[in-house]
Amino acid sequence: MYTETKIQDIVNTQREYFRSGSTLDVKWRIQQLKKLKKAVIAHEAEFEAALNEDLGRSKVEAYLCDIGPIITEINETIAGLRRWARPELHFSGLMCFPSILTRVYKMPYGVSLIMSPFNFPILLTLGVLAASIAGGNTAVIKASAKSKACTSTLKKFISEVFAPEYITLIDGGHDIADLCLAQRFDKIFYTGSPAVAKHVLAEASKNLTPVALELGGETGNWCVVRKDADLKDAARKIAFFKLCNAGQICININQIAVAEEVANDFLRELKSEFSRQIGTHPLDNPDYPKLITEAAFDKCANEAEQYRSRIIFGGEGNRQNRRYAPTLIYPVHINEPIVQHELFCPLLPIVPYKDADIEEVMSTIAQREHPLAMYIFTKDKRWARHTMRTQQYGGGCINEVCIHLMVKGVPFNGTGHSGMGAYHGEWGFREFTHPQTVLTGKTFGNLPLREHPYSGKSERKKLRILRWFER
């Protein structure tokens, strides 16, 4: 059982270890990343079993969504870390003469706290950990209490791979999370809901601890299907994505706005794709994931009941195995409650609109909290690119779903209610390091320009030189 004293001891031990300088060497960090990768591969079967127990994931989905991306992320980090960590050399400028060289060092924050969620418990724990290691930090991981099997497996995994003064995993509920937040960490990375993120940010503010937040977006991620879209292609991709992890994905499609001119054709294609990919009896399909808890199932089922008269596909669940069928709700008005909050389940409300009114739709979306993702299906690439440049969201795709998350070298996260900061690859390294600027001074050739006197004969001469420098 964790107590405030025990957690404080863990943090203090890690801070002492960090101050020893052991984590600063880049070669040593790369060794830790290689150790992490080797261990992930060795424990693949254990992770697959845990993901199946918690979320009903098949082996393919477990590897596709959790295990494989971690290995890719670690590989990218190992390949780039020496270059990312290299101090930057800058010309100081004539105003600093004769001290013309300035370096920017990438310094780790120190002791980091990683608070990971239940929906991708392996990826969003070890993926963030890889960034923390790359930055040269120690880490305390607070894993989700909802994904019990995965948290238990991760705790055993971490204790086998790393020394506790370097990396430790803590389990437990919200009370344990609060005990962690009461400590003074040097960096906090939280993945979860906007509501809890506000609490994390408030607690972090007491110690002025820098925070990164990876959130789902309070009013959900929109998918827009224009009348000129390839409907079969859009339906195929949307169905795949909504089936993935039973909709429990922070970047998943929360609702669809479809041009009413093609709505019936699109819905026919979407129903067909759901049936093709998961079968006509998804509740009995062992490949179809389940909701994380009975409470999550009940929340999904209760919301579906409120729209029972407009369910055109699905609408059935099995509380015993926590599976709820992919469910299409149509038509839904853009201002109804179901499209103004994150669903995190297999429900998919569909909002019809006249294609000529698309700008009004986009304006309504823009007025709500910024989503973590946005997806657009259309043949009008010029309009799509303009829209994606002018809307505010975390990231997204044109005529595709979710795979922007897999692109190397680009940042991932949201803004406002969908996040704060960014990570993946070099962006993760940046998130877990602080740039420190250091100018190297000269002990000879220094000019008296900055020194008193500032009046009399010196005034005009010094002002003339200063203005010349600053042109």
Short mmCIF file of C-alpha atoms in Angstrom, two decimals:
data_model
loop_
_atom_site.label_atom_id
_atom_site.label_comp_id
_atom_site.label_asym_id
_atom_site.label_seq_id
_atom_site.Cartn_x
_atom_site.Cartn_y
_atom_site.Cartn_z
CA MET A 1 0.00 0.00 0.00
CA TYR A 2 1.36 3.40 -0.97
CA THR A 3 1.43 6.21 1.57
CA GLU A 4 2.47 9.83 1.25
CA THR A 5 5.76 9.01 3.00
CA LYS A 6 6.51 6.06 0.73
CA ILE A 7 5.87 8.07 -2.44
CA GLN A 8 7.92 10.95 -1.08
CA ASP A 9 10.78 8.52 -0.47
CA ILE A 10 10.54 7.26 -4.06
CA VAL A 11 10.72 10.80 -5.42
CA ASN A 12 13.59 11.78 -3.12
CA THR A 13 15.56 8.66 -4.07
CA GLN A 14 15.09 9.43 -7.75
CA ARG A 15 16.09 13.05 -7.26
CA GLU A 16 19.28 11.95 -5.52
CA TYR A 17 20.00 9.55 -8.38
CA PHE A 18 19.38 12.27 -10.99
CA ARG A 19 21.74 14.66 -9.20
CA SER A 20 24.47 12.00 -9.36
CA GLY A 21 24.65 12.81 -13.08
CA SER A 22 24.15 9.19 -14.18
CA THR A 23 21.35 10.04 -16.63
CA LEU A 24 23.15 12.90 -18.38
CA ASP A 25 25.36 10.82 -20.66
CA VAL A 26 23.66 10.39 -24.06
CA LYS A 27 25.37 7.07 -24.74
CA TRP A 28 24.00 5.74 -21.45
CA ARG A 29 20.47 6.93 -22.36
CA ILE A 30 20.70 5.07 -25.68
CA GLN A 31 21.68 1.93 -23.77
CA GLN A 32 18.54 2.30 -21.62
CA LEU A 33 16.37 2.72 -24.72
CA LYS A 34 17.88 -0.40 -26.27
CA LYS A 35 17.24 -2.25 -23.01
CA LEU A 36 13.61 -1.03 -23.10
CA LYS A 37 13.13 -2.17 -26.71
CA LYS A 38 14.64 -5.60 -26.04
CA ALA A 39 12.39 -6.05 -23.02
CA VAL A 40 9.24 -5.00 -24.91
CA ILE A 41 9.97 -7.63 -27.58
CA ALA A 42 10.68 -10.26 -24.94
CA HIS A 43 7.42 -9.51 -23.08
CA GLU A 44 5.22 -9.20 -26.16
CA ALA A 45 3.09 -12.24 -25.30
CA GLU A 46 2.48 -10.96 -21.75
CA PHE A 47 1.38 -7.56 -23.05
CA GLU A 48 -0.94 -9.18 -25.60
CA ALA A 49 -2.56 -11.31 -22.90
CA ALA A 50 -3.04 -8.32 -20.60
CA LEU A 51 -4.55 -6.19 -23.38
CA ASN A 52 -6.93 -9.02 -24.19
CA GLU A 53 -7.99 -9.35 -20.55
CA ASP A 54 -8.58 -5.63 -20.03
CA LEU A 55 -9.89 -4.54 -23.42
CA GLY A 56 -10.63 -7.70 -25.40
CA ARG A 57 -7.89 -6.90 -27.92
CA SER A 58 -6.89 -9.51 -30.47
CA LYS A 59 -3.18 -10.20 -30.99
CA VAL A 60 -3.21 -8.24 -34.25
CA GLU A 61 -4.85 -5.18 -32.73
CA ALA A 62 -2.60 -5.38 -29.66
CA TYR A 63 0.48 -5.32 -31.85
CA LEU A 64 -0.92 -2.78 -34.34
CA CYS A 65 -2.00 -0.27 -31.71
CA ASP A 66 0.24 -0.78 -28.67
CA ILE A 67 3.33 -2.93 -29.10
CA GLY A 68 4.44 -2.17 -32.65
CA PRO A 69 4.25 1.63 -32.29
CA ILE A 70 6.42 1.49 -29.14
CA ILE A 71 9.17 -0.35 -30.99
CA THR A 72 8.95 2.15 -33.88
CA GLU A 73 9.08 5.06 -31.44
CA ILE A 74 12.12 3.68 -29.62
CA ASN A 75 13.91 3.00 -32.92
CA GLU A 76 13.35 6.59 -34.06
CA THR A 77 14.59 7.90 -30.72
CA ILE A 78 17.71 5.77 -30.69
CA ALA A 79 18.55 6.83 -34.26
CA GLY A 80 18.11 10.55 -33.60
CA LEU A 81 19.08 11.09 -29.98
CA ARG A 82 22.74 12.02 -30.46
CA ARG A 83 21.77 14.68 -32.98
CA TRP A 84 18.85 16.00 -30.90
CA ALA A 85 20.93 16.24 -27.72
CA ARG A 86 23.90 18.00 -29.36
CA PRO A 87 24.35 21.55 -28.01
CA GLU A 88 23.43 24.25 -30.52
CA LEU A 89 26.12 26.79 -31.40
CA HIS A 90 25.01 30.37 -32.08
CA PHE A 91 26.77 33.59 -33.06
CA SER A 92 26.22 35.96 -30.15
CA GLY A 93 26.02 39.09 -32.30
CA LEU A 94 28.08 42.25 -32.41
CA MET A 95 26.39 43.65 -29.30
CA CYS A 96 28.11 40.87 -27.30
CA PHE A 97 31.57 41.38 -28.83
CA PRO A 98 34.11 39.97 -28.14
CA SER A 99 32.05 37.11 -26.65
CA ILE A 100 30.81 35.87 -29.99
CA LEU A 101 29.88 32.23 -29.18
CA THR A 102 26.76 31.06 -27.37
CA ARG A 103 25.65 27.48 -26.81
CA VAL A 104 22.20 26.08 -26.06
CA TYR A 105 22.32 22.92 -23.93
CA LYS A 106 19.35 20.53 -23.79
CA MET A 107 19.07 19.85 -20.05
CA PRO A 108 16.73 17.20 -18.59
CA TYR A 109 14.13 18.48 -16.15
CA GLY A 110 14.96 15.89 -13.49
CA VAL A 111 12.33 13.66 -11.87
CA SER A 112 9.31 13.20 -14.13
CA LEU A 113 5.81 11.94 -13.33
CA ILE A 114 4.06 10.03 -16.13
CA MET A 115 0.32 9.51 -15.61
CA SER A 116 -0.93 7.02 -18.21
CA PRO A 117 -4.50 6.06 -19.24
CA PHE A 118 -6.41 2.79 -19.64
CA ASN A 119 -7.23 2.86 -23.35
CA PHE A 120 -3.69 2.26 -24.67
CA PRO A 121 -2.05 1.31 -21.41
CA ILE A 122 1.16 -0.12 -22.89
CA LEU A 123 1.76 2.42 -25.67
CA LEU A 124 0.88 5.52 -23.67
CA THR A 125 3.04 4.40 -20.77
CA LEU A 126 6.16 3.12 -22.49
CA GLY A 127 5.95 5.58 -25.40
CA VAL A 128 6.05 8.53 -23.01
CA LEU A 129 8.69 6.77 -20.93
CA ALA A 130 10.92 6.53 -24.00
CA ALA A 131 10.73 10.32 -24.38
CA SER A 132 11.56 10.81 -20.70
CA ILE A 133 14.55 8.48 -20.95
CA ALA A 134 15.74 10.23 -24.11
CA GLY A 135 15.61 13.55 -22.28
CA GLY A 136 17.78 12.19 -19.45
CA ASN A 137 15.13 12.17 -16.71
CA THR A 138 14.18 9.67 -14.07
CA ALA A 139 10.51 8.64 -14.04
CA VAL A 140 7.72 7.75 -11.64
CA ILE A 141 4.86 6.17 -13.57
CA LYS A 142 1.31 6.29 -12.21
CA ALA A 143 -0.55 3.71 -14.33
CA SER A 144 -4.33 3.47 -14.64
CA ALA A 145 -6.31 1.53 -12.06
CA LYS A 146 -8.93 0.64 -14.69
CA SER A 147 -6.66 -1.48 -16.88
CA LYS A 148 -5.74 -3.81 -14.03
CA ALA A 149 -4.07 -6.60 -16.00
CA CYS A 150 -1.94 -4.20 -18.03
CA THR A 151 -0.91 -2.20 -14.96
CA SER A 152 0.05 -5.40 -13.12
CA THR A 153 2.08 -6.57 -16.13
CA LEU A 154 3.75 -3.18 -16.53
CA LYS A 155 4.66 -3.02 -12.85
CA LYS A 156 6.41 -6.38 -13.06
CA PHE A 157 8.02 -5.36 -16.36
CA ILE A 158 9.42 -2.06 -15.07
CA SER A 159 10.80 -3.64 -11.89
CA GLU A 160 12.61 -6.27 -13.95
CA VAL A 161 14.10 -3.87 -16.50
CA PHE A 162 15.05 -0.77 -14.48
CA ALA A 163 16.32 0.06 -11.01
CA PRO A 164 13.68 1.81 -8.82
CA GLU A 165 15.89 4.86 -8.25
CA TYR A 166 15.71 5.37 -12.03
CA ILE A 167 12.20 4.27 -13.02
CA THR A 168 9.34 3.10 -10.77
CA LEU A 169 5.72 2.23 -11.52
CA ILE A 170 3.03 2.98 -8.95
CA ASP A 171 -0.46 1.45 -9.14
CA GLY A 172 -3.64 2.44 -7.34
CA GLY A 173 -6.65 4.69 -7.77
CA HIS A 174 -7.33 8.44 -7.70
CA ASP A 175 -6.20 8.69 -4.08
CA ILE A 176 -2.74 7.42 -5.01
CA ALA A 177 -2.66 9.75 -8.00
CA ASP A 178 -3.33 12.67 -5.67
CA LEU A 179 -0.50 11.55 -3.39
CA CYS A 180 1.80 11.63 -6.41
CA LEU A 181 0.59 15.07 -7.45
CA ALA A 182 1.28 16.38 -3.95
CA GLN A 183 4.99 15.77 -4.49
CA ARG A 184 7.32 18.23 -6.19
CA PHE A 185 8.16 16.76 -9.56
CA ASP A 186 10.24 18.53 -12.20
CA LYS A 187 7.98 17.55 -15.13
CA ILE A 188 4.50 16.01 -15.36
CA PHE A 189 3.07 14.27 -18.40
CA TYR A 190 -0.62 13.39 -18.10
CA THR A 191 -2.77 11.53 -20.64
CA GLY A 192 -6.51 11.42 -20.07
CA SER A 193 -9.62 13.58 -19.87
CA PRO A 194 -9.86 17.40 -19.82
CA ALA A 195 -11.72 17.29 -16.48
CA VAL A 196 -8.91 15.43 -14.70
CA ALA A 197 -6.31 17.50 -16.56
CA LYS A 198 -7.62 20.64 -14.86
CA HIS A 199 -6.99 18.99 -11.50
CA VAL A 200 -3.49 17.90 -12.57
CA LEU A 201 -2.68 21.40 -13.76
CA ALA A 202 -4.01 22.95 -10.54
CA GLU A 203 -1.89 20.64 -8.38
CA ALA A 204 1.19 21.18 -10.55
CA SER A 205 0.78 24.94 -10.23
CA LYS A 206 1.45 24.70 -6.48
CA ASN A 207 5.06 23.80 -7.29
CA LEU A 208 5.17 25.63 -10.65
CA THR A 209 5.90 22.28 -12.29
CA PRO A 210 5.85 22.31 -16.12
CA VAL A 211 3.11 20.05 -17.49
CA ALA A 212 2.33 18.31 -20.78
CA LEU A 213 -1.28 17.21 -21.28
CA GLU A 214 -2.50 14.78 -23.93
CA LEU A 215 -6.30 14.95 -23.90
CA GLY A 216 -9.22 13.76 -25.98
CA GLY A 217 -11.03 17.01 -26.61
CA GLU A 218 -14.09 18.02 -24.65
CA THR A 219 -16.48 18.32 -27.60
CA GLY A 220 -15.07 15.45 -29.62
CA ASN A 221 -13.27 14.91 -32.91
CA TRP A 222 -15.21 15.69 -36.09
CA CYS A 223 -15.19 13.85 -39.38
CA VAL A 224 -16.64 15.80 -42.32
CA VAL A 225 -17.85 13.98 -45.44
CA ARG A 226 -18.51 16.31 -48.39
CA LYS A 227 -20.88 15.40 -51.22
CA ASP A 228 -17.96 14.89 -53.63
CA ALA A 229 -16.19 12.39 -51.34
CA ASP A 230 -15.41 8.81 -52.34
CA LEU A 231 -18.10 7.35 -50.10
CA LYS A 232 -16.97 3.74 -50.25
CA ASP A 233 -13.40 4.68 -49.35
CA ALA A 234 -14.55 6.99 -46.54
CA ALA A 235 -16.89 4.35 -45.10
CA ARG A 236 -14.20 1.68 -45.15
CA LYS A 237 -11.71 3.82 -43.25
CA ILE A 238 -14.22 5.22 -40.79
CA ALA A 239 -15.59 1.76 -39.95
CA PHE A 240 -12.09 0.40 -39.31
CA PHE A 241 -11.28 3.30 -37.01
CA LYS A 242 -14.52 3.22 -35.03
CA LEU A 243 -14.15 -0.52 -34.47
CA CYS A 244 -10.60 -0.09 -33.20
CA ASN A 245 -10.54 -0.45 -29.40
CA ALA A 246 -14.36 -0.12 -29.46
CA GLY A 247 -14.03 3.64 -29.98
CA GLN A 248 -11.91 4.16 -26.85
CA ILE A 249 -9.30 6.26 -28.63
CA CYS A 250 -8.49 9.89 -27.94
CA ILE A 251 -8.18 10.67 -31.68
CA ASN A 252 -11.16 8.57 -32.77
CA ILE A 253 -14.10 9.97 -34.70
CA ASN A 254 -16.66 11.24 -32.22
CA GLN A 255 -19.26 12.34 -34.75
CA ILE A 256 -19.67 12.69 -38.51
CA ALA A 257 -21.06 15.63 -40.46
CA VAL A 258 -22.22 14.30 -43.82
CA ALA A 259 -23.66 16.23 -46.76
CA GLU A 260 -27.36 15.35 -46.88
CA GLU A 261 -27.15 15.04 -50.68
CA VAL A 262 -25.17 11.80 -50.21
CA ALA A 263 -26.19 10.84 -46.66
CA ASN A 264 -28.28 7.78 -47.60
CA ASP A 265 -25.59 6.39 -49.89
CA PHE A 266 -22.91 7.01 -47.28
CA LEU A 267 -24.90 5.33 -44.52
CA ARG A 268 -25.50 2.31 -46.72
CA GLU A 269 -21.76 2.02 -47.38
CA LEU A 270 -20.93 2.51 -43.70
CA LYS A 271 -23.34 -0.21 -42.55
CA SER A 272 -21.92 -2.53 -45.18
CA GLU A 273 -18.36 -1.89 -44.03
CA PHE A 274 -19.14 -2.48 -40.36
CA SER A 275 -20.73 -5.82 -41.25
CA ARG A 276 -17.91 -6.79 -43.60
CA GLN A 277 -15.16 -5.99 -41.11
CA ILE A 278 -16.61 -7.27 -37.85
CA GLY A 279 -19.49 -9.53 -38.98
CA THR A 280 -23.21 -9.32 -38.40
CA HIS A 281 -22.88 -10.43 -34.76
CA PRO A 282 -20.08 -8.29 -33.31
CA LEU A 283 -21.02 -9.10 -29.71
CA ASP A 284 -19.97 -12.70 -30.31
CA ASN A 285 -16.84 -11.86 -32.30
CA PRO A 286 -13.72 -12.43 -30.15
CA ASP A 287 -11.78 -9.95 -32.31
CA TYR A 288 -14.12 -7.10 -31.35
CA PRO A 289 -12.77 -5.20 -28.29
CA LYS A 290 -14.76 -4.53 -25.14
CA LEU A 291 -15.32 -1.46 -23.01
CA ILE A 292 -12.95 -1.06 -20.10
CA THR A 293 -15.43 -1.37 -17.20
CA GLU A 294 -19.08 -2.11 -16.54
CA ALA A 295 -19.51 1.58 -15.68
CA ALA A 296 -18.21 2.50 -19.16
CA PHE A 297 -20.61 -0.02 -20.71
CA ASP A 298 -23.54 1.39 -18.74
CA LYS A 299 -22.68 4.94 -19.76
CA CYS A 300 -22.61 3.92 -23.42
CA ALA A 301 -25.83 1.89 -23.20
CA ASN A 302 -27.70 4.65 -21.34
CA GLU A 303 -26.74 7.27 -23.90
CA ALA A 304 -27.81 4.96 -26.72
CA GLU A 305 -31.22 4.57 -25.04
CA GLN A 306 -31.74 8.32 -25.13
CA TYR A 307 -31.52 8.13 -28.94
CA ARG A 308 -33.16 4.71 -29.37
CA SER A 309 -35.70 5.97 -31.93
CA ARG A 310 -32.90 7.20 -34.20
CA ILE A 311 -30.59 4.20 -34.06
CA ILE A 312 -30.31 2.90 -37.62
CA PHE A 313 -27.59 0.31 -37.05
CA GLY A 314 -26.37 -1.57 -33.97
CA GLY A 315 -27.76 -0.44 -30.64
CA GLU A 316 -27.17 -3.75 -28.86
CA GLY A 317 -24.80 -4.71 -26.07
CA ASN A 318 -23.79 -7.51 -23.75
CA ARG A 319 -22.99 -6.25 -20.28
CA GLN A 320 -21.46 -9.57 -19.26
CA ASN A 321 -18.65 -9.34 -21.81
CA ARG A 322 -18.78 -5.51 -21.94
CA ARG A 323 -19.17 -5.43 -25.71
CA TYR A 324 -21.44 -2.85 -27.33
CA ALA A 325 -22.05 -2.99 -31.05
CA PRO A 326 -20.96 -0.16 -33.35
CA THR A 327 -24.05 2.04 -33.36
CA LEU A 328 -25.14 4.64 -35.91
CA ILE A 329 -27.50 7.38 -34.72
CA TYR A 330 -29.17 9.41 -37.49
CA PRO A 331 -30.19 12.16 -37.96
CA VAL A 332 -28.66 14.25 -35.19
CA HIS A 333 -28.71 18.04 -35.04
CA ILE A 334 -25.35 19.74 -34.67
CA ASN A 335 -26.44 21.33 -31.36
CA GLU A 336 -27.71 18.18 -29.64
CA PRO A 337 -25.96 17.06 -26.42
CA ILE A 338 -24.51 13.87 -27.91
CA VAL A 339 -22.28 15.84 -30.29
CA GLN A 340 -21.09 18.27 -27.65
CA HIS A 341 -19.05 15.92 -25.50
CA GLU A 342 -16.50 13.15 -25.96
CA LEU A 343 -18.18 9.73 -26.27
CA PHE A 344 -15.22 7.29 -25.99
CA CYS A 345 -17.38 4.34 -27.05
CA PRO A 346 -18.84 2.71 -30.21
CA LEU A 347 -21.69 5.24 -30.58
CA LEU A 348 -21.45 7.29 -33.77
CA PRO A 349 -23.92 10.20 -34.17
CA ILE A 350 -24.28 11.50 -37.72
CA VAL A 351 -25.18 15.11 -38.48
CA PRO A 352 -26.64 15.88 -41.94
CA TYR A 353 -26.04 19.29 -43.52
CA LYS A 354 -26.49 20.92 -46.92
CA ASP A 355 -23.16 20.86 -48.72
CA ALA A 356 -23.61 24.53 -49.62
CA ASP A 357 -23.64 25.30 -45.88
CA ILE A 358 -20.29 23.66 -45.15
CA GLU A 359 -18.67 26.90 -43.95
CA GLU A 360 -21.44 27.33 -41.40
CA VAL A 361 -20.75 23.80 -40.15
CA MET A 362 -17.02 24.49 -39.88
CA SER A 363 -17.72 27.75 -38.07
CA THR A 364 -19.85 25.92 -35.49
CA ILE A 365 -17.09 23.37 -34.94
CA ALA A 366 -14.52 26.16 -34.57
CA GLN A 367 -16.58 27.84 -31.86
CA ARG A 368 -16.40 24.74 -29.65
CA GLU A 369 -13.43 23.42 -27.70
CA HIS A 370 -10.49 22.46 -29.90
CA PRO A 371 -10.58 18.76 -30.83
CA LEU A 372 -7.53 16.51 -30.73
CA ALA A 373 -8.17 15.36 -34.31
CA MET A 374 -10.08 16.33 -37.44
CA TYR A 375 -10.81 14.29 -40.54
CA ILE A 376 -12.10 15.50 -43.90
CA PHE A 377 -13.24 13.45 -46.89
CA THR A 378 -13.54 15.34 -50.17
CA LYS A 379 -12.09 15.54 -53.68
CA ASP A 380 -11.75 19.32 -53.28
CA LYS A 381 -8.13 19.33 -52.07
CA ARG A 382 -7.89 23.12 -52.24
CA TRP A 383 -10.83 23.55 -49.85
CA ALA A 384 -9.54 20.74 -47.63
CA ARG A 385 -6.06 22.22 -47.29
CA HIS A 386 -7.48 25.68 -46.58
CA THR A 387 -9.79 24.25 -43.92
CA MET A 388 -7.05 22.24 -42.25
CA ARG A 389 -4.81 25.34 -42.20
CA THR A 390 -7.45 27.56 -40.61
CA GLN A 391 -9.22 25.29 -38.06
CA GLN A 392 -7.70 24.69 -34.62
CA TYR A 393 -7.17 21.06 -33.60
CA GLY A 394 -4.35 18.70 -32.67
CA GLY A 395 -3.74 16.91 -35.96
CA GLY A 396 -5.69 15.13 -38.64
CA CYS A 397 -6.05 13.73 -42.14
CA ILE A 398 -7.55 14.51 -45.52
CA ASN A 399 -9.22 11.40 -47.02
CA GLU A 400 -7.70 9.23 -44.30
CA VAL A 401 -8.04 8.50 -40.59
CA CYS A 402 -5.63 8.27 -37.65
CA ILE A 403 -2.39 7.39 -39.47
CA HIS A 404 -0.97 10.90 -39.07
CA LEU A 405 -0.13 9.50 -35.64
CA MET A 406 2.35 7.09 -37.24
CA VAL A 407 4.40 9.61 -39.24
CA LYS A 408 8.00 9.95 -38.05
CA GLY A 409 9.48 13.33 -37.22
CA VAL A 410 6.19 15.17 -36.64
CA PRO A 411 4.61 16.29 -33.34
CA PHE A 412 1.49 14.84 -31.76
CA ASN A 413 -0.90 16.51 -29.32
CA GLY A 414 -3.71 19.00 -29.10
CA THR A 415 -4.33 22.52 -27.93
CA GLY A 416 -6.56 23.95 -25.21
CA HIS A 417 -9.04 21.30 -24.05
CA SER A 418 -7.32 18.70 -26.25
CA GLY A 419 -3.82 19.15 -24.87
CA MET A 420 -0.71 21.11 -24.06
CA GLY A 421 2.79 20.47 -25.35
CA ALA A 422 3.76 17.85 -27.97
CA TYR A 423 5.68 14.61 -28.25
CA HIS A 424 6.79 11.68 -30.48
CA GLY A 425 10.36 11.40 -31.71
CA GLU A 426 12.36 14.60 -31.41
CA TRP A 427 9.28 16.45 -30.14
CA GLY A 428 9.17 14.07 -27.17
CA PHE A 429 12.83 14.74 -26.48
CA ARG A 430 12.10 18.49 -26.55
CA GLU A 431 9.12 18.03 -24.22
CA PHE A 432 11.31 16.39 -21.59
CA THR A 433 14.26 18.80 -21.82
CA HIS A 434 14.77 22.47 -21.09
CA PRO A 435 16.98 24.55 -23.44
CA GLN A 436 19.67 26.37 -21.45
CA THR A 437 21.51 29.26 -23.09
CA VAL A 438 25.17 29.75 -22.11
CA LEU A 439 27.40 32.53 -23.48
CA THR A 440 31.15 32.07 -23.17
CA GLY A 441 32.76 35.39 -22.27
CA LYS A 442 36.20 36.68 -23.17
CA THR A 443 38.68 38.07 -20.66
CA PHE A 444 40.32 40.40 -23.18
CA GLY A 445 39.23 42.87 -25.83
CA ASN A 446 36.09 43.91 -23.95
CA LEU A 447 34.68 47.28 -25.02
CA PRO A 448 33.57 49.92 -22.45
CA LEU A 449 30.41 50.56 -24.46
CA ARG A 450 27.99 49.15 -21.87
CA GLU A 451 29.72 50.74 -18.90
CA HIS A 452 29.22 54.14 -17.29
CA PRO A 453 29.50 57.03 -17.92
CA TYR A 454 26.36 57.42 -20.08
CA SER A 455 26.44 61.24 -20.22
CA GLY A 456 28.81 64.02 -21.19
CA LYS A 457 31.22 63.28 -24.03
CA SER A 458 30.37 59.55 -23.96
CA GLU A 459 26.62 59.94 -24.55
CA ARG A 460 26.65 60.82 -28.25
CA LYS A 461 29.46 58.44 -29.11
CA LYS A 462 27.90 55.45 -27.32
CA LEU A 463 24.42 56.09 -28.74
CA ARG A 464 25.83 56.31 -32.27
CA ILE A 465 27.64 52.98 -31.90
CA LEU A 466 24.67 51.27 -30.21
CA ARG A 467 22.28 52.36 -32.97
CA TRP A 468 24.71 51.13 -35.60
CA PHE A 469 24.94 47.72 -33.89
CA GLU A 470 21.18 47.36 -33.73
CA ARG A 471 20.47 48.07 -37.39
#
